[in-house]
Short mmCIF file of C-alpha atoms in Angstrom, two decimals:
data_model
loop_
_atom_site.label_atom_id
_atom_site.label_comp_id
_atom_site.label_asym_id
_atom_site.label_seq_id
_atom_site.Cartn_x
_atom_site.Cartn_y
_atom_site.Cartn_z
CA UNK A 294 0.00 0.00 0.00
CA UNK A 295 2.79 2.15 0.50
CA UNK A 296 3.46 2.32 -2.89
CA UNK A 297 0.46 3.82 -4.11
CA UNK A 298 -0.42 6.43 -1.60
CA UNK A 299 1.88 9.42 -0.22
CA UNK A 300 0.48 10.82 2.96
CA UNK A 301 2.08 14.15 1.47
CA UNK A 302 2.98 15.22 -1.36
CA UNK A 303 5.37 17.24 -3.19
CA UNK A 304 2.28 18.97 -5.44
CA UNK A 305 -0.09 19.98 -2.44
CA UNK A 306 3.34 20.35 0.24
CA UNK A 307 5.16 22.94 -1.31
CA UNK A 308 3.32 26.22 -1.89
CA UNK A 309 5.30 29.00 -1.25
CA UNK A 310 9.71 29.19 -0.92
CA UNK A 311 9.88 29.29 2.77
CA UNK A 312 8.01 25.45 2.31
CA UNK A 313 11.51 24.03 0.61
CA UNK A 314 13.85 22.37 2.42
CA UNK A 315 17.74 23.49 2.63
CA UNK A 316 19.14 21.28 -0.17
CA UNK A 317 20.78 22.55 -2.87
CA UNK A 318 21.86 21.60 -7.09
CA UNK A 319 25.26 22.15 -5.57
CA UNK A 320 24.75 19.25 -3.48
CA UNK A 321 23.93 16.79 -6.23
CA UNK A 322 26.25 14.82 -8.41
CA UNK A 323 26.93 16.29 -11.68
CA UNK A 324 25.30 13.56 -13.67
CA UNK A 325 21.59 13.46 -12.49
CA UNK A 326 19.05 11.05 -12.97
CA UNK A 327 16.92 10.25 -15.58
CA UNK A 328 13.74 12.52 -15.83
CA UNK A 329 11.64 9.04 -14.93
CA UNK A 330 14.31 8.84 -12.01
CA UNK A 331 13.44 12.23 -10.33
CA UNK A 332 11.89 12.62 -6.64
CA UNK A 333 11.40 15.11 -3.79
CA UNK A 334 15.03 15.67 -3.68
CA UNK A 335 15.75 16.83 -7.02
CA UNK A 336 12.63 19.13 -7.09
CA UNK A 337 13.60 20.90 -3.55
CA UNK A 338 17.21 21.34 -5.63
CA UNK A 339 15.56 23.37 -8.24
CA UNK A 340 13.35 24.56 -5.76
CA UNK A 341 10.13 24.40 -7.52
CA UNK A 342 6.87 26.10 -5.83
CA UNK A 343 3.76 25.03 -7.08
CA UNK A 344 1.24 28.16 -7.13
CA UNK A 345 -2.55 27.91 -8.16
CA UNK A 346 -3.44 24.61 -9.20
CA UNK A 347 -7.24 24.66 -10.30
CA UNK A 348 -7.05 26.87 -13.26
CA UNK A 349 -9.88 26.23 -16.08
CA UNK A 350 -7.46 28.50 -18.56
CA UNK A 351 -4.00 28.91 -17.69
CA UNK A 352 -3.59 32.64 -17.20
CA UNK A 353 -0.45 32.92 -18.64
CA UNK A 354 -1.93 31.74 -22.22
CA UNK A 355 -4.47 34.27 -22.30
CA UNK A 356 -2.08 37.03 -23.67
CA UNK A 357 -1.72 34.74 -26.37
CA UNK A 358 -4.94 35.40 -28.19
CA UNK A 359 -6.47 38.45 -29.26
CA UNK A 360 -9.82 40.08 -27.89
CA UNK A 361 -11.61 39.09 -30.74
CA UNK A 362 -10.39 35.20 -30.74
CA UNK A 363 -10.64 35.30 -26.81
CA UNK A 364 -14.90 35.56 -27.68
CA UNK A 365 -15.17 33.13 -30.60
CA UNK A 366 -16.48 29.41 -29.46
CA UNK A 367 -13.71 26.95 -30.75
CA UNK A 368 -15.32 24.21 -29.27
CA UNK A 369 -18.22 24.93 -31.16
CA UNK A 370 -16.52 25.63 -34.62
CA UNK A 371 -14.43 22.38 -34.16
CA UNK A 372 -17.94 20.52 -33.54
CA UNK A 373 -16.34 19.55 -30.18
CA UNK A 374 -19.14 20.64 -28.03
CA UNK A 375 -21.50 17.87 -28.65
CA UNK A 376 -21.90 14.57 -26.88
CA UNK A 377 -20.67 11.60 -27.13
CA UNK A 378 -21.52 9.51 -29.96
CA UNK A 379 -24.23 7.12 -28.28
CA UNK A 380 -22.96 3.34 -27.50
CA UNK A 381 -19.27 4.55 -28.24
CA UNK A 382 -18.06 1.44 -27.66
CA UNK A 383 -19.88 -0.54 -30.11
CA UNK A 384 -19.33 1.92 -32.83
CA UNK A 385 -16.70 0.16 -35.54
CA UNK A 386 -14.62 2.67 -36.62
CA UNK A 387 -15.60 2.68 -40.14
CA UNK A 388 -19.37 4.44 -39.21
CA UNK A 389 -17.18 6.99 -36.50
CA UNK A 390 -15.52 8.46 -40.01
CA UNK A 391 -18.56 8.14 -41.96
CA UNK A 392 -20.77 10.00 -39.23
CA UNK A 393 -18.19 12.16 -37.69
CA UNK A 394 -15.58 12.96 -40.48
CA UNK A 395 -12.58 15.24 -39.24
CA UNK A 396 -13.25 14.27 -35.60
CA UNK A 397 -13.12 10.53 -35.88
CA UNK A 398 -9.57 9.85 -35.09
CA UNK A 399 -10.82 11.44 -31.92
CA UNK A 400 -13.81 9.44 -31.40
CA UNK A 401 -11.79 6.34 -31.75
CA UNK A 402 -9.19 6.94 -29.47
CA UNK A 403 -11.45 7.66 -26.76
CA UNK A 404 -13.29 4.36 -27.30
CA UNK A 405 -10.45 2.51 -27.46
CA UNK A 406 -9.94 4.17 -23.95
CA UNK A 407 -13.60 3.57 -23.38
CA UNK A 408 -13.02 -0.70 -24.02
CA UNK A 409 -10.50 -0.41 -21.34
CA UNK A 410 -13.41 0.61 -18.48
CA UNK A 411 -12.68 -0.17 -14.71
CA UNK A 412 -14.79 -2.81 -13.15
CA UNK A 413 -16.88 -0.61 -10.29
CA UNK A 414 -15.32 -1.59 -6.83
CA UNK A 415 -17.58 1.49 -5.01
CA UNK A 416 -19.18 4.83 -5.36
CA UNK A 417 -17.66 6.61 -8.38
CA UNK A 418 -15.11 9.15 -7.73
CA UNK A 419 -13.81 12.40 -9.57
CA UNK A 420 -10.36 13.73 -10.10
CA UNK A 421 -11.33 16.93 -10.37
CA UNK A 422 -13.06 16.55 -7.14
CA UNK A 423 -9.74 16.14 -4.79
CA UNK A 424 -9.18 19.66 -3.77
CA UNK A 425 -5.10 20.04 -3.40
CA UNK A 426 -5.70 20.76 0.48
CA UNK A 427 -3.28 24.19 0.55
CA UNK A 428 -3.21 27.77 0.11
CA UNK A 429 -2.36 27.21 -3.62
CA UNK A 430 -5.62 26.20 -4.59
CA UNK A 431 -8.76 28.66 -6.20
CA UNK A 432 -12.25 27.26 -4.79
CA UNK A 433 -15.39 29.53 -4.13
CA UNK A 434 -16.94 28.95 -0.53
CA UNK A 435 -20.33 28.24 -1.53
CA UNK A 436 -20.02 25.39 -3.82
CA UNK A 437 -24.00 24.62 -4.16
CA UNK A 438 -24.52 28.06 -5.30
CA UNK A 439 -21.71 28.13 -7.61
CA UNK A 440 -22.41 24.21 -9.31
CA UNK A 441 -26.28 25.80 -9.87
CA UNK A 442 -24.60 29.04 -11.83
CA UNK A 443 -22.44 26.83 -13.92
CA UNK A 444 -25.18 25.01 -14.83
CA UNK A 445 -26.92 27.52 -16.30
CA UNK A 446 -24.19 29.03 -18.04
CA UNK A 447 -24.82 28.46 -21.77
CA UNK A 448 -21.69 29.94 -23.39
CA UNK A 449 -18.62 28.20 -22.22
CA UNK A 450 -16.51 31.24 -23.16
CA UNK A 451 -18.42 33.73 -20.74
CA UNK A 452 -17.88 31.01 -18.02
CA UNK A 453 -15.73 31.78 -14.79
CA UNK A 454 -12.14 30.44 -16.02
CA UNK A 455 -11.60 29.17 -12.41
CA UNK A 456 -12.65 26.06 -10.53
CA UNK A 457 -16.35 25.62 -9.35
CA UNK A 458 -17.49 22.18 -8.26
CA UNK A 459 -16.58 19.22 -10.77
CA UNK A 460 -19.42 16.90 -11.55
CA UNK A 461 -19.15 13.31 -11.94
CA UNK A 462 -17.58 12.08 -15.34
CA UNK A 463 -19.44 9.40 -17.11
CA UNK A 464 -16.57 6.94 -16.93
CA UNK A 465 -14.71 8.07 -13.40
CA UNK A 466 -12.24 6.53 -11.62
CA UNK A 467 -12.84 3.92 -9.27
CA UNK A 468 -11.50 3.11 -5.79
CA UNK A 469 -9.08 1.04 -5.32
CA UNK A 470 -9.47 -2.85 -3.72
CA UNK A 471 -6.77 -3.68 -1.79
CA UNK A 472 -5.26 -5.75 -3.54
CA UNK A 473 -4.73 -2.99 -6.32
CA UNK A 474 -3.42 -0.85 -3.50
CA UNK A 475 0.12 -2.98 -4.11
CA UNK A 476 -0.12 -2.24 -7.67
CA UNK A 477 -1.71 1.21 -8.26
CA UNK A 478 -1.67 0.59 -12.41
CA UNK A 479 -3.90 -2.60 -12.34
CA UNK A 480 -7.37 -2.03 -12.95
CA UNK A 481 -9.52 -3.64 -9.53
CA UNK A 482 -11.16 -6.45 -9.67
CA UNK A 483 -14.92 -7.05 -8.98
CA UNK A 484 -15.85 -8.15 -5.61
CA UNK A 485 -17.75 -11.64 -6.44
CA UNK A 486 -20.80 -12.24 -4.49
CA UNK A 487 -20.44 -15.97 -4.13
CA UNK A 488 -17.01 -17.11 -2.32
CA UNK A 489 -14.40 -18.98 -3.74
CA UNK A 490 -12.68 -22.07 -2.55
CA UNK A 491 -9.83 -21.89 -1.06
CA UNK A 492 -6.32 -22.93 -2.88
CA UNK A 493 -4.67 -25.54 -2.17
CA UNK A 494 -1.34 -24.51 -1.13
CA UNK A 495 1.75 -26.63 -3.22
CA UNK A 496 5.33 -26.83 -2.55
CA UNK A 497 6.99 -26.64 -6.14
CA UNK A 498 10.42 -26.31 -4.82
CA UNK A 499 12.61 -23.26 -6.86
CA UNK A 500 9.45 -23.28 -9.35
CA UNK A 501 7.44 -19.69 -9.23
CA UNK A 502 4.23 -20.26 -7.65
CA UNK A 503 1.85 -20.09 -10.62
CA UNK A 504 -0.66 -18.24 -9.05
CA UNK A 505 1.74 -14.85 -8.77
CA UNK A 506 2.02 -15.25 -12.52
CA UNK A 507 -1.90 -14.98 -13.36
CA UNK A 508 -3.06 -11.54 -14.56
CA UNK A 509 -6.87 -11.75 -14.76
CA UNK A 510 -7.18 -15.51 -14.18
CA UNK A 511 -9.85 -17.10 -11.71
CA UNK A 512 -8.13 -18.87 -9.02
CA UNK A 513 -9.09 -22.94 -9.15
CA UNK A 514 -10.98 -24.51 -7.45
CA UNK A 515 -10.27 -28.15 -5.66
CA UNK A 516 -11.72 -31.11 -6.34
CA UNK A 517 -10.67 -34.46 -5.34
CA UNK A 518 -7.75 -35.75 -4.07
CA UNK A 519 -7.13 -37.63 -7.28
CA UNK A 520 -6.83 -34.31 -9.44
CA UNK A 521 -5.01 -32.19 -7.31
CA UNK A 522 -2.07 -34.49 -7.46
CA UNK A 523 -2.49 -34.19 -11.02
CA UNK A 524 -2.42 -30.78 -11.17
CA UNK A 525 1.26 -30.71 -9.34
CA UNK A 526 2.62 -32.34 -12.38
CA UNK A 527 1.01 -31.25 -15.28
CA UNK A 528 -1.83 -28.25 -14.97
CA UNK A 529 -2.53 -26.97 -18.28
CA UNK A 530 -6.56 -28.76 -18.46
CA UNK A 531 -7.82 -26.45 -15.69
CA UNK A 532 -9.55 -23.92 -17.27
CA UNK A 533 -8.86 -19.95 -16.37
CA UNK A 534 -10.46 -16.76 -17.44
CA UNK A 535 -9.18 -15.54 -20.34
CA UNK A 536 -6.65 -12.11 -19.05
CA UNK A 537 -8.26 -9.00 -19.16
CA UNK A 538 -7.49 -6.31 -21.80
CA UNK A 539 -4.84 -4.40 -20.32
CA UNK A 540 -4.91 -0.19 -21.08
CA UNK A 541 -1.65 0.47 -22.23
CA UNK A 542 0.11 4.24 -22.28
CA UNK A 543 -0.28 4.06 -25.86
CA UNK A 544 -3.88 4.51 -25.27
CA UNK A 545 -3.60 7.11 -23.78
CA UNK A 546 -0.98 8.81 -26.03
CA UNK A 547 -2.99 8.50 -29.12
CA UNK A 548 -5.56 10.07 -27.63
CA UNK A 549 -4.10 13.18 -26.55
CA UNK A 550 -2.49 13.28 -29.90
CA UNK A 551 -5.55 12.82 -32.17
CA UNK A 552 -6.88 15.66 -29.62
CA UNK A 553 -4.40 17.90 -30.36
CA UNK A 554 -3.96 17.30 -33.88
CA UNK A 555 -7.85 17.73 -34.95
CA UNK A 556 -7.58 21.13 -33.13
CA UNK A 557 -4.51 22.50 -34.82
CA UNK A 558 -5.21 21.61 -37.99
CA UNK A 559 -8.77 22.52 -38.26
CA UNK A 560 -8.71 25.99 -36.21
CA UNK A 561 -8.95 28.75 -38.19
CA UNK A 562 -6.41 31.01 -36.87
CA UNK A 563 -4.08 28.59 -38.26
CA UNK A 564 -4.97 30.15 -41.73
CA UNK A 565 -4.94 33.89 -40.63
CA UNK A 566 -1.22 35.74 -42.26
CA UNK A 567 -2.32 38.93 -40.42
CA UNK A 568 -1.77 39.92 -36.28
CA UNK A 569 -0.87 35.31 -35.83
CA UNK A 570 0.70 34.01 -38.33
CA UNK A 571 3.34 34.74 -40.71
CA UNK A 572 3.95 31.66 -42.42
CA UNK A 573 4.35 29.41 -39.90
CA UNK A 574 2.41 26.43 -38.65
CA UNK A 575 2.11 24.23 -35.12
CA UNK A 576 1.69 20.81 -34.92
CA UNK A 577 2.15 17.75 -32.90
CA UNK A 578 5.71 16.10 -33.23
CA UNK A 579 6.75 12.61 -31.65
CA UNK A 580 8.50 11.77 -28.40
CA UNK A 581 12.11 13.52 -28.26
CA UNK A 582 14.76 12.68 -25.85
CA UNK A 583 17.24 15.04 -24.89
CA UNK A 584 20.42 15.61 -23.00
CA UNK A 585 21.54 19.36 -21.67
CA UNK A 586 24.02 20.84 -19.60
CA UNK A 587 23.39 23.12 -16.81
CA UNK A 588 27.09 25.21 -15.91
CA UNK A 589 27.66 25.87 -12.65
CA UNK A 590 27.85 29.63 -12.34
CA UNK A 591 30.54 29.42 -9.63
CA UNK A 592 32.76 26.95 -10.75
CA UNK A 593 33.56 26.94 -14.74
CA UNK A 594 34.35 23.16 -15.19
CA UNK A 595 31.18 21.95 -13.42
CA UNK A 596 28.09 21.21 -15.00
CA UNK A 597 25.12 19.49 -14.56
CA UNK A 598 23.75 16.79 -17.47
CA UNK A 599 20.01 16.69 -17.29
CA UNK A 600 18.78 13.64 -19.83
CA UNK A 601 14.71 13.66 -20.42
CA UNK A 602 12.47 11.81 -22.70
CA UNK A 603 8.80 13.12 -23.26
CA UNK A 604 5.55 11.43 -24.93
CA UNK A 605 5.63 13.91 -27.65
CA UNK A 606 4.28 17.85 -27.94
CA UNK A 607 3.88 20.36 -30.03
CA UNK A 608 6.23 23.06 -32.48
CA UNK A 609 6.37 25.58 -34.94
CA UNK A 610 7.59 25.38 -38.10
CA UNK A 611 8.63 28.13 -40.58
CA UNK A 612 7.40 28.41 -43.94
CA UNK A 613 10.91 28.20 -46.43
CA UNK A 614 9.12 28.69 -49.89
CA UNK A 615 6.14 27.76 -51.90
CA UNK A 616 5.40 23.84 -53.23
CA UNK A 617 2.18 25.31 -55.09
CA UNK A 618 2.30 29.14 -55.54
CA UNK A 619 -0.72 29.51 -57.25
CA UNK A 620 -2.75 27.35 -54.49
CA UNK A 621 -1.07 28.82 -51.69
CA UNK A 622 0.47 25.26 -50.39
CA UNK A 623 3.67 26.45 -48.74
CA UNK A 624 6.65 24.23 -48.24
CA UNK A 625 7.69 24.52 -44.35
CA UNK A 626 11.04 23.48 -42.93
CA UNK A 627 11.99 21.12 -40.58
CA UNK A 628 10.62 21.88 -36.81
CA UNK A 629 14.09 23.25 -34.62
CA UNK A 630 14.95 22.06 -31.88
CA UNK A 631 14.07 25.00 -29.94
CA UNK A 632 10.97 25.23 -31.66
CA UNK A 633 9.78 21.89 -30.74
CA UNK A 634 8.87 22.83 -26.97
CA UNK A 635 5.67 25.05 -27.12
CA UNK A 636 4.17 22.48 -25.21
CA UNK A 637 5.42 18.57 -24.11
CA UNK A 638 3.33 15.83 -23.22
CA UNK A 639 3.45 13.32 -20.72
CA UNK A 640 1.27 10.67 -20.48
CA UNK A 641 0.40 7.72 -18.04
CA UNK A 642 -2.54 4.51 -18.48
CA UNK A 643 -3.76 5.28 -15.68
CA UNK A 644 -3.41 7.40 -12.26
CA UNK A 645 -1.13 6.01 -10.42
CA UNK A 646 -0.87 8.05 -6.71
CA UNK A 647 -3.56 8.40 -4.56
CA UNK A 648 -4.25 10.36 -1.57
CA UNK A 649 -6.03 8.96 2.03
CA UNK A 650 -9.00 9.82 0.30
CA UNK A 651 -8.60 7.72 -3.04
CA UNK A 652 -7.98 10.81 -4.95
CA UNK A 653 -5.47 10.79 -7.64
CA UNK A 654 -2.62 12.96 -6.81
CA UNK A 655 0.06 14.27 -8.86
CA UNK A 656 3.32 12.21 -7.65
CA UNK A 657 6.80 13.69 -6.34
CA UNK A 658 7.42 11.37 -9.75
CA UNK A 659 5.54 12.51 -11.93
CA UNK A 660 6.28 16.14 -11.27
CA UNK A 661 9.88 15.67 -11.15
CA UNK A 662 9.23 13.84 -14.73
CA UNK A 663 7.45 16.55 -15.82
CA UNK A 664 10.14 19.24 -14.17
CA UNK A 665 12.82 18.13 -16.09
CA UNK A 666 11.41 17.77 -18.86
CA UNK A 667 10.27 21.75 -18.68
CA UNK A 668 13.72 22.37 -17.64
CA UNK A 669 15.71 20.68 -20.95
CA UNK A 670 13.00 22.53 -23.01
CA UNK A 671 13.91 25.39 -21.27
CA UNK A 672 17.29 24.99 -21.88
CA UNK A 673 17.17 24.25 -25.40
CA UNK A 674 15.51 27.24 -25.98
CA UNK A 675 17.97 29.31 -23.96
CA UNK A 676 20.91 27.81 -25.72
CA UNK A 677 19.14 29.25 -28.81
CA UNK A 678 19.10 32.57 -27.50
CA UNK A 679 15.07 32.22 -26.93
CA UNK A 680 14.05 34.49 -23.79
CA UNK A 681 10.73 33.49 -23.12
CA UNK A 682 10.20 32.55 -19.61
CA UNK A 683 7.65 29.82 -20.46
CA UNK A 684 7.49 26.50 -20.65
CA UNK A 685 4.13 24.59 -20.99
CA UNK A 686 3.24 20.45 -20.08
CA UNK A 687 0.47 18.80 -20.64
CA UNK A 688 0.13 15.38 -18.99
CA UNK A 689 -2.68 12.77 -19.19
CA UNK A 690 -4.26 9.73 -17.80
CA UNK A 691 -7.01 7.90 -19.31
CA UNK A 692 -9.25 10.39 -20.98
CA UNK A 693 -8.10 13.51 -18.13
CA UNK A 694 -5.78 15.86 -19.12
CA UNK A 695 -3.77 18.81 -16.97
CA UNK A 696 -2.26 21.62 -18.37
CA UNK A 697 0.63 22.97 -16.33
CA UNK A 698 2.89 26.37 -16.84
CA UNK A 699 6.71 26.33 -15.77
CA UNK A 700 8.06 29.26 -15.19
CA UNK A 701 11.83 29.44 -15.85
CA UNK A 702 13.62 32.71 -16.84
CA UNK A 703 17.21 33.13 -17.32
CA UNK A 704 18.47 34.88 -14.24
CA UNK A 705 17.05 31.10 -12.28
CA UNK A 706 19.41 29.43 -14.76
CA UNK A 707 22.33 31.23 -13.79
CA UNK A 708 20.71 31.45 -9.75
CA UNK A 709 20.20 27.89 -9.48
CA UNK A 710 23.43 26.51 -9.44
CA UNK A 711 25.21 29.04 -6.93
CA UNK A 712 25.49 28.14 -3.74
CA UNK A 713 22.74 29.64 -2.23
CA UNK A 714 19.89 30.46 -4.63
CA UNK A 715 17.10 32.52 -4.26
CA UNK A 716 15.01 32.17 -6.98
CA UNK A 717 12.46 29.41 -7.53
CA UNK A 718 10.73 27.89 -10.43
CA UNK A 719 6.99 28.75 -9.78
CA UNK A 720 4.17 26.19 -11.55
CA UNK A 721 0.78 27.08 -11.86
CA UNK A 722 -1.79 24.61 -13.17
CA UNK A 723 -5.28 23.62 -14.57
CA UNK A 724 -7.24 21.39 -12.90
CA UNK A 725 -7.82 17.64 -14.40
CA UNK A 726 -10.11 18.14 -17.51
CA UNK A 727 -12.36 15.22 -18.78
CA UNK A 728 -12.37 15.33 -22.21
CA UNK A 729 -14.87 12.68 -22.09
CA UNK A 730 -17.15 15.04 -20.59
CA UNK A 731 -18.40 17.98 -23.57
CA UNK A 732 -17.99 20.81 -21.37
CA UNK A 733 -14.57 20.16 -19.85
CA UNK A 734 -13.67 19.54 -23.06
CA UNK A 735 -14.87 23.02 -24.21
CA UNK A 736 -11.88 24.18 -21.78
CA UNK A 737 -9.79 21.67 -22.89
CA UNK A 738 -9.89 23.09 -26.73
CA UNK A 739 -9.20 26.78 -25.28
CA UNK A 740 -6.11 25.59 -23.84
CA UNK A 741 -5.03 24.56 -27.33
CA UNK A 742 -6.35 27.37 -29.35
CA UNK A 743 -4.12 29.39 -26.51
CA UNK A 744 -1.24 27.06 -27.20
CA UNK A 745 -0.83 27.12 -30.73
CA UNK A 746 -1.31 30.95 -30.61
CA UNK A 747 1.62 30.98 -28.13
CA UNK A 748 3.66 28.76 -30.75
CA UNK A 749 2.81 31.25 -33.70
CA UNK A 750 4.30 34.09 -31.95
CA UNK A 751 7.77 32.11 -31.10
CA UNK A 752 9.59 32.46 -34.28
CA UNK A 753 8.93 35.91 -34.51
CA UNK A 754 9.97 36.69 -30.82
CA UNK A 755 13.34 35.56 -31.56
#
């Protein structure tokens, strides 16, 4: 059980700089571990603060778009606002594209996340419903009153762009049976109303006991004398339940991608060569791995390696000529490497950390994951002679995605790896949006639109 739960974490601990303990980058070896590898002690290092953390829009997009984009419905022009397609699951993929055109690679991922369902252990629980328990978080005291306005709102864009009260998704996570306690990734089993025999217990000698190698199987059941010798030698005629389909991070992945990708390429600021674009074009790019060095700013032969591999993201690219004059096709270079981190992804099958309540938490892992990942993009971009403080992450599970903003200017750089620094890196994030759900996923598009507006300007800033 340990494994799964953290009775605090980083995410909901550390709200403000006097909250970080006194360890410093100094005190760490010069090769650190891999992004994957990082914990509490690595994030106290670069001293990261985590700031509001239930965010509808991230503030620090909204500069991004203009006054007049800021009103227009995306959601709605994208045909993203409706529901669900009805039975999802049963849909073949073939009637999604016939019915739904442009949006079906969308439709499909989410129900291959759909065939993937939890078995129901308990009452249904929300992500979006575990409040982060600090300072750092943006709720409104009379949550009744607030859920009722919501309701009512009708245009999402007019809508209060902080957290009110989350309602239930139609496909939420489920609490956790204690056996999945030891293994936070495995979807729970359901309880069985009738009880099972109990197993025999075998001594196989320096075989592995069979029954730790199961994933989904039924355990047998005795019955005579006779064929439980039988089943010490040879076992392969008692029958088992087939193993359940396992959600993979792939899932997950493709979904966010197909997400992103429908939104990009079918928003119409994409086509605008006024006030957003000048011949250049965002769009989702595959995982990258990267390795940077971080100089010590005391000492000229030390620096810090910092090696991360993300789940993808988005870049710009810049327009190099025409293919098709006449049609207006331009030909568009190669995405650089500074380019490529308007936004990185990082996604996981499932959640994986949850708190005394069963809410899903944001892990010191996960964060530190996600940290230096922000922190190589950063520092790609720096090397590049980029000066934009910003550095944006967007990290799923299942169908719930969380947009985060890293804040990471050049005098922390250079700060960080004195001896005693005084400048933090400050994160600030959305809550958990169901994109299963139409009108979190109404937020969810803004959050693009904002992105890709943020991309089209970074070519230009340079």
């Amino acid at each position: 059980m340990a494994s799964s739960r953290q009775a605090v974490p980083y995410f909901t601990r550390v709200t403000a700089p006097h909250k970080l303990k006194a360890n410093y980058l100094e005190d760490l070896p010069l090769e650190l571990p891999a992004a994957s590898d990082w914990t509490a002690t690595e994030l106290n290092a670069f001293r990261v603060v985590i700031k509001k953390t239930n965010y509808l829009i991230l503030p620090q997009l909204d500069s991004a778009l203009s006054a007049v984009d800021k009103t227009k419905n995306h959601a709605k022009e994208l045909n993203l606002d409706i529901d669900n397609p009805t039975q999802l699951e049963k849909r073949s993929d073939r009637s999604l594209v016939a019915d739904y055109k442009g949006t079906a690679d969308f439709w499909i991922a989410l129900k291959n996340i759909h065939s993937h369902k939890k078995e129901q252990t308990g009452p249904p629980l929300d992500p979006r419903d575990s409040k982060d328990k600090d300072a750092n978080t943006t709720y409104h005291d009379n949550q009744e009153e607030e859920l009722k306005e919501e309701l009512e709102v009708k245009d999402p864009e007019t809508a209060n762009d902080e957290y009110t009260l989350p309602r239930m998704p139609s496909d939420p996570l489920q609490p956790r049976s204690e056996a999945t306690k030891k293994r936070p990734s495995s979807p729970p089993r359901q309880q069985s109303t009738t009880e099972k025999r109990r197993r025999k217990q075998t001594d196989n000698g320096p075989f592995t006991d069979s029954g730790k190698m199961r994933v989904g199987s039924s355990s047998p059941t005795e019955t005579n004398s006779q064929e439980s010798q039988y089943s010490k030698i040879d076992p392969p005629f008692i029958s088992s339940d087939p193993p359940p389909k396992t959600l993979r991070e792939d899932h997950t992945t493709c979904l966010v991608n197909s997400f992103f990708r429908y939104v990009l390429n079918s928003v119409t600021i994409q086509d605008d060569n006024g006030n957003y674009i000048n011949r250049r074009i965002v769009e989702v790019r595959g995982p990258k791995q990267k390795e940077v060095y971080l100089p010590s700013n005391t000492d000229t032969e030390r620096r810090w390696s910092i090696t991360a591999e993300d789940d993808g993201g988005i870049g710009v690219r810049k327009s190099d000529g025409f293919i098709n004059k006449e049609d207006e096709i331009f030909s568009y270079a190669s995405m650089v490497d500074f380019g490529s981190y308007v936004a990185i992804f990082e996604s996981k099958k499932e959640f994986q950390e949850f708190d005394n309540k069963d809410q899903p938490i944001i892990s010191d892992k996960l964060l530190g994951q996600m940290t230096a990942e922000a922190v190589v993009g950063r520092m790609v971009q720096h090397n590049a002679g980029y000066q934009h403080p910003d550095i944006f992450v967007v990290t799923a599970a299942r169908f719930y995605l969380r947009f985060l903003h890293f804040s990471i200017p050049s005098d922390y750089l250079s700060d960080i790896t004195t001896n005693t620094p005084k400048t933090t890196l400050n994160v600030t994030t959305t809550r958990w949006l169901d994109i299963n759900d139409p009108k979190d996923r109404q937020y969810a598009v803004r959050n693009v639109v904002r992105l890709m507006a943020q991309g089209l300007k970074m070519l230009g800033d340079l």
